[in-house]
Short mmCIF file of C-alpha atoms in Angstrom, two decimals:
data_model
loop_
_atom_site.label_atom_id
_atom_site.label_comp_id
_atom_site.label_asym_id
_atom_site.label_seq_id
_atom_site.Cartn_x
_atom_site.Cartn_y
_atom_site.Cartn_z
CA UNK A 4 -21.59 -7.17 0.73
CA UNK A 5 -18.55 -8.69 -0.29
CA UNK A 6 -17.38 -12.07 1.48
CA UNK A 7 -14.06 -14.13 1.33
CA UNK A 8 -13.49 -17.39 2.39
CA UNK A 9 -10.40 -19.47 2.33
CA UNK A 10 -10.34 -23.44 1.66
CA UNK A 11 -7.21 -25.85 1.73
CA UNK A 12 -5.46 -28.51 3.73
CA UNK A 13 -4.52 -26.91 6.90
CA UNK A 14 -1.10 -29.44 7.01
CA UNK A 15 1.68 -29.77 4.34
CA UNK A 16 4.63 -31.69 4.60
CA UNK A 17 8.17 -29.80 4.24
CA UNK A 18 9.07 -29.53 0.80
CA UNK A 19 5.93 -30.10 -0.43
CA UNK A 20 3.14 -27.45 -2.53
CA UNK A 21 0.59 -25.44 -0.12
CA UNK A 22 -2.17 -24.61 -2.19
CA UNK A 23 -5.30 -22.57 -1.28
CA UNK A 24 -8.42 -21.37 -3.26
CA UNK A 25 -10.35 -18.36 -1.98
CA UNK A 26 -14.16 -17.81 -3.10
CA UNK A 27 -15.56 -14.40 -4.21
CA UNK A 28 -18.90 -14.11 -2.61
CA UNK A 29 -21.34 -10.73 -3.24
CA UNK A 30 -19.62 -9.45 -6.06
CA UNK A 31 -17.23 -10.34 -9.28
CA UNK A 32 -13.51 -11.22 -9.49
CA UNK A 33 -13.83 -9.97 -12.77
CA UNK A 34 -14.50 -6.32 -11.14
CA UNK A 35 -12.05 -3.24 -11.15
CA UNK A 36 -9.33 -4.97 -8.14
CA UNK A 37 -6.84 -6.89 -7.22
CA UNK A 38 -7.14 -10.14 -5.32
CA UNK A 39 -4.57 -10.75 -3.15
CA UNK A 40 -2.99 -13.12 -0.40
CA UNK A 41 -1.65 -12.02 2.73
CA UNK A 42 -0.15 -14.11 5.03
CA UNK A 43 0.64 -13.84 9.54
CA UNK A 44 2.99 -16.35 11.06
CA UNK A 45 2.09 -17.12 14.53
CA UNK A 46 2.64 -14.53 16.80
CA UNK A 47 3.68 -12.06 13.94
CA UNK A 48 2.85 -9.58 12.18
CA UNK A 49 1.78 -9.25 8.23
CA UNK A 50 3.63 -10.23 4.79
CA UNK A 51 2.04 -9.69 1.68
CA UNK A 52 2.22 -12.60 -0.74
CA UNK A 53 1.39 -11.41 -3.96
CA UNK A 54 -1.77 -10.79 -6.20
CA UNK A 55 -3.86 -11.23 -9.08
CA UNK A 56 -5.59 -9.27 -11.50
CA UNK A 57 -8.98 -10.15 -13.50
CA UNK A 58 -6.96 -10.58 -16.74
CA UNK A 59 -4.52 -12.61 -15.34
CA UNK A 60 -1.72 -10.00 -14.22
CA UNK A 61 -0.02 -10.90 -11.32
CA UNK A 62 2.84 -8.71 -8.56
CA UNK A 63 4.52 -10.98 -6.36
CA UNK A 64 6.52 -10.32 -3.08
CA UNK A 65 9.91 -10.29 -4.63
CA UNK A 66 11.37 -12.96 -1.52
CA UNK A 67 8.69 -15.42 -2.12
CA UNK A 68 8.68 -14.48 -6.12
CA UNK A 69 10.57 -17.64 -7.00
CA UNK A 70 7.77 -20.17 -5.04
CA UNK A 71 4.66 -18.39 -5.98
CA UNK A 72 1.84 -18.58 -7.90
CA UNK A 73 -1.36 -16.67 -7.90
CA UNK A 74 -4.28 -17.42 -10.22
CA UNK A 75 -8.41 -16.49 -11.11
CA UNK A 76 -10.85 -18.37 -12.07
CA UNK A 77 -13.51 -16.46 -13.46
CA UNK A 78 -16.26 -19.33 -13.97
CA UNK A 79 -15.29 -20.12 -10.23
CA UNK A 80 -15.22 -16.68 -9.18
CA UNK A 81 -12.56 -17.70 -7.12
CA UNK A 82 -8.56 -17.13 -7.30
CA UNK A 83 -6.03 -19.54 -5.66
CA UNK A 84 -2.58 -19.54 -4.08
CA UNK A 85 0.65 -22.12 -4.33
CA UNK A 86 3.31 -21.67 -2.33
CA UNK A 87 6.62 -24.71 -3.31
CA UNK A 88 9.06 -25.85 -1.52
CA UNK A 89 7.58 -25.08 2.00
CA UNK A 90 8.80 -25.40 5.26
CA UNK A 91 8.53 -24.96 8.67
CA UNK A 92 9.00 -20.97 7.73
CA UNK A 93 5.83 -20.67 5.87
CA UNK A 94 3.79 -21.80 8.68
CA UNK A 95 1.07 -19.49 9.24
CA UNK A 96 -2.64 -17.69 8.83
CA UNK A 97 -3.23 -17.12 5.41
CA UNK A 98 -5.29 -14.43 4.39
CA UNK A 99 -7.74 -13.29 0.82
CA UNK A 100 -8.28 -9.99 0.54
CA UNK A 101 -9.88 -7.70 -2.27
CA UNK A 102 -7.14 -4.70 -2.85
CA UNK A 103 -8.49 -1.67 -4.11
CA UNK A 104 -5.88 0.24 -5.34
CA UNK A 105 -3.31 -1.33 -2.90
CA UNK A 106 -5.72 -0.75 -0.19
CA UNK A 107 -7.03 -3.90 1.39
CA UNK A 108 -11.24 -3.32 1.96
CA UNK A 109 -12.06 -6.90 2.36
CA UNK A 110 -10.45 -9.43 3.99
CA UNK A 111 -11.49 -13.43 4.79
CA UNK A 112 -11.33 -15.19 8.28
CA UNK A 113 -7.91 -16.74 7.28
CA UNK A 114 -6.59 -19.83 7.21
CA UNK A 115 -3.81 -21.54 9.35
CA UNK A 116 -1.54 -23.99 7.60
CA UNK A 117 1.26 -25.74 9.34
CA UNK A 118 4.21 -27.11 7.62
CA UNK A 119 5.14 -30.41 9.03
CA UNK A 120 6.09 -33.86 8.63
CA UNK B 1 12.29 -7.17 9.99
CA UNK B 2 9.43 -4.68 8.32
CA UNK B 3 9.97 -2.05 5.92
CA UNK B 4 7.80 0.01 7.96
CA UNK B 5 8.72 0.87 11.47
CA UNK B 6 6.22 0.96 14.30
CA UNK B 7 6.76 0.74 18.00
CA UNK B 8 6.06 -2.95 19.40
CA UNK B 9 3.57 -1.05 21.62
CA UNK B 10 1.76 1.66 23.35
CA UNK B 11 -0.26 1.84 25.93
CA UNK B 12 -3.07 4.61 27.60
CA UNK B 13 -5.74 5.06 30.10
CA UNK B 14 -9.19 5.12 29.11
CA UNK B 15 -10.28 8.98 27.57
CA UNK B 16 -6.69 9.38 26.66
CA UNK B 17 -5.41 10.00 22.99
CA UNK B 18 -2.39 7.64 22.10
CA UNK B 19 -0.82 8.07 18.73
CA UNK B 20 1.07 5.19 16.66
CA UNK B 21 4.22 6.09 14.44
CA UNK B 22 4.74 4.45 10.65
CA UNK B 23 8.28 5.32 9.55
CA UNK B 24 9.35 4.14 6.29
CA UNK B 25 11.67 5.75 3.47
CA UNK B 26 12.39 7.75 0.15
CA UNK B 27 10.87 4.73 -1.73
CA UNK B 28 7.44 4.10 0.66
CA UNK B 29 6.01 6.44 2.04
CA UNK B 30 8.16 9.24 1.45
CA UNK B 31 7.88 8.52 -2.34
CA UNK B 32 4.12 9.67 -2.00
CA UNK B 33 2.59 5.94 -1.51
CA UNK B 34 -0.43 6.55 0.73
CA UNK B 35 -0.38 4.71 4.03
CA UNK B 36 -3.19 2.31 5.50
CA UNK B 37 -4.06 1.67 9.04
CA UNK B 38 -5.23 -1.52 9.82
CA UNK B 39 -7.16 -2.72 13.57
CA UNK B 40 -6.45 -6.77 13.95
CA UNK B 41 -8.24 -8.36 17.14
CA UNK B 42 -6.56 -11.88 18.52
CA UNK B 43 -7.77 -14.55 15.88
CA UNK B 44 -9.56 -12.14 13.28
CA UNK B 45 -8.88 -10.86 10.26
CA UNK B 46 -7.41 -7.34 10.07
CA UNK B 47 -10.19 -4.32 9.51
CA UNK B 48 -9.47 -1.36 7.17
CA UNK B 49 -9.18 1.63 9.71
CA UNK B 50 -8.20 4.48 7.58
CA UNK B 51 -6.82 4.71 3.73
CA UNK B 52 -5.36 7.00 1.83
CA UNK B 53 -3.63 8.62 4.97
CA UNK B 54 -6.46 10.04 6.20
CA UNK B 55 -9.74 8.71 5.13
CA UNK B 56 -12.09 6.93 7.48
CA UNK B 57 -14.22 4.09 5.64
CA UNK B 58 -17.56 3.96 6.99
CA UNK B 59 -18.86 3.47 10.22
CA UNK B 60 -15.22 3.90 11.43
CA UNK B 61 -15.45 6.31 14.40
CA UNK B 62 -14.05 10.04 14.33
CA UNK B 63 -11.97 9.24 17.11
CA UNK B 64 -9.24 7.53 14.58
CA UNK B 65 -7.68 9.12 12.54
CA UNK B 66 -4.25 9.60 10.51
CA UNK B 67 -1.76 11.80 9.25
CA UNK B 68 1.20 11.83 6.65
CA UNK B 69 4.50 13.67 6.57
CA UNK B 70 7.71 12.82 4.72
CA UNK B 71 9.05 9.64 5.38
CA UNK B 72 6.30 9.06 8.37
CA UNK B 73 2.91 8.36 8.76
CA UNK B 74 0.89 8.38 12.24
CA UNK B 75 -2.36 6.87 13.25
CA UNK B 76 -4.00 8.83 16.51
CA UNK B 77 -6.55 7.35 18.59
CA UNK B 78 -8.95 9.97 21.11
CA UNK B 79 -11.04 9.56 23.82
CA UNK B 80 -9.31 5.97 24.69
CA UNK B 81 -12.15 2.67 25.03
CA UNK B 82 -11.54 -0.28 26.18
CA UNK B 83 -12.46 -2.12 23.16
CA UNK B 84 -9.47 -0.09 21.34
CA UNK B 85 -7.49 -2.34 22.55
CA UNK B 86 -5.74 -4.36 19.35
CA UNK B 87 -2.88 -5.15 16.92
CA UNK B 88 -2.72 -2.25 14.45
CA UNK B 89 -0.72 -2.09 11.00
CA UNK B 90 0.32 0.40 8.72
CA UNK B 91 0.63 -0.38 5.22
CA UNK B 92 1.70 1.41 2.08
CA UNK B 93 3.50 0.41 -0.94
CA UNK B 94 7.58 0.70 -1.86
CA UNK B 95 8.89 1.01 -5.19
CA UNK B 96 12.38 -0.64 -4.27
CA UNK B 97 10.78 -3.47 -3.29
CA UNK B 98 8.33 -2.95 -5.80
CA UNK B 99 5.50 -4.41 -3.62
CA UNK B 100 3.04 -3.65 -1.06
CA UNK B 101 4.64 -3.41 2.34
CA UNK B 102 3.82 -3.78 6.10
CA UNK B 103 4.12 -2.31 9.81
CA UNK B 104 5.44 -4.80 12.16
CA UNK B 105 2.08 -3.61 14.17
CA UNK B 106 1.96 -1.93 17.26
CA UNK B 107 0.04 -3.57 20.48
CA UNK B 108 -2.13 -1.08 21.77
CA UNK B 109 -3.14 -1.85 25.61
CA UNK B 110 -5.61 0.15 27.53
CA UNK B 111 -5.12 0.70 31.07
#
C-alpha cells in the first residue's frame, strides 16, 4: 500500500520560501507517475500546484509558475515543494499525492502552513 | 474562481439519489479530458471516488457513480446514507491552462 506523508515548518514569514518534502512509502518514486502537490486554503476548495516526474520533468500551475519549484529525490524516495515570495495568500493545507495519469490515487494527510509574521 | 463549475451545494433525505454537476469548457472537459470525482471529509485528505468519468476504484460502492457529456460531467449518488455526507470535487485537466484543474466542490448535506 502506498503512503504519503508531508514534513515542513507549519509557519513562514511573508516574503519568505515555504518548503515541504513529502516521503514515498510502499512503493518507488521512480515508478510509472507523477508526484504532485495540491494545495486547500482554509475554508476552500482545491488548487493544484504543480508536479514532478521520476526523470526530473516538471508541469506547473501556470499562476504560481513563476514561485515554484518541484523536485525528486530518488535515494530519498521523496520529492519536495518551494513556494517564494509567500504571503498571507498561500496560507493553507498542503497536500502529496501520486497522479496516475492526471488522476490523483493517493493522497497524504496534508499539511497546514500559515504565512505570518 | 474554478475552471470547473459545481453548485456550492446540494442537499437530500436519506434513500434519495442527489446528483452533482461539473461544467467546464471546449478546452476541459469538452476537449475529451476525463473527469475525477473526489469525496473530502472535514480535516482529511480527499478520496478518489470515480476516474476516468465513470470508473469506480475499489471498494467504492455502486451507489456512486458518474457520467460525461460535452462540456459537463455529473457525479450521482443513490440510496442517500448519512455518512455521504462530504465535500466532493471534480477534476479534469484543460489545455488552455495547460494544467490539471478543479471543482470549487459541492457540500453535500443529508437530511
Amino acid at each position: 500500500q502506498v503512503q504519503l506523508q508531508e514534513s515542513g515548518p507549519g509557519l513562514v514569514k511573508p516574503s519568505g520560501t515555504l518548503s515541504l518534502t513529502c516521503v514515498v512509502s510502499g512503493g518507488s518514486i521512480s515508478s510509472d507517475f507523477w508526484w504532485s502537490w495540491v494545495r486547500q486554503p482554509p475554508g476552500k476548495g482545491l488548487e493544484w500546484i504543480g508536479e514532478v516526474y521520476r526523470g526530473g520533468i516538471t508541469n506547473y500551475n501556470p499562476s504560481l509558475k513563476n514561485r515554484v519549484t518541484i523536485s525528486v529525490d530518488k535515494s530519498k524516495n521523496q520529492f519536495s515543494l518551494k513556494l517564494s515570495s509567500v504571503t498571507a495568500a498561500d496560507t493553507a493545507v498542503y497536500f502529496c499525492a501520486r497522479a496516475d495519469y492526471r488522476t490523483f490515487d493517493y493522497w497524504g494527510q496534508g499539511t497546514l502552513v500559515t504565512v505570518s509574521s | 474562481q474554478s475552471v470547473l463549475t459545481q453548485p456550492p451545494s446540494v442537499s437530500g433525505a436519506p434513500g434519495q439519489r442527489v446528483t452533482i454537476s461539473c461544467t467546464g469548457s471546449s478546452s476541459s472537459i469538452g476537449a475529451g479530458y476525463d473527469v475525477q470525482w473526489y469525496q473530502q471529509f472535514p480535516g482529511t485528505a480527499p478520496k478518489l471516488l470515480i476516474h476516468s468519468n465513470n470508473n469506480r476504484p475499489s471498494g467504492v460502492p455502486d451507489r456512486f457513480s458518474g457520467s460525461k457529456s460535452g462540456t459537463s460531467a455529473s457525479l450521482a449518488i443513490t440510496g442517500l446514507q448519512a455518512d455521504d455526507e462530504a465535500d466532493y470535487y471534480c477534476q479534469s485537466y484543460d489545455s488552455s491552462l495547460r494544467g490539471v484543474v478543479f471543482g470549487g466542490g459541492t457540500k453535500l448535506t443529508v437530511l
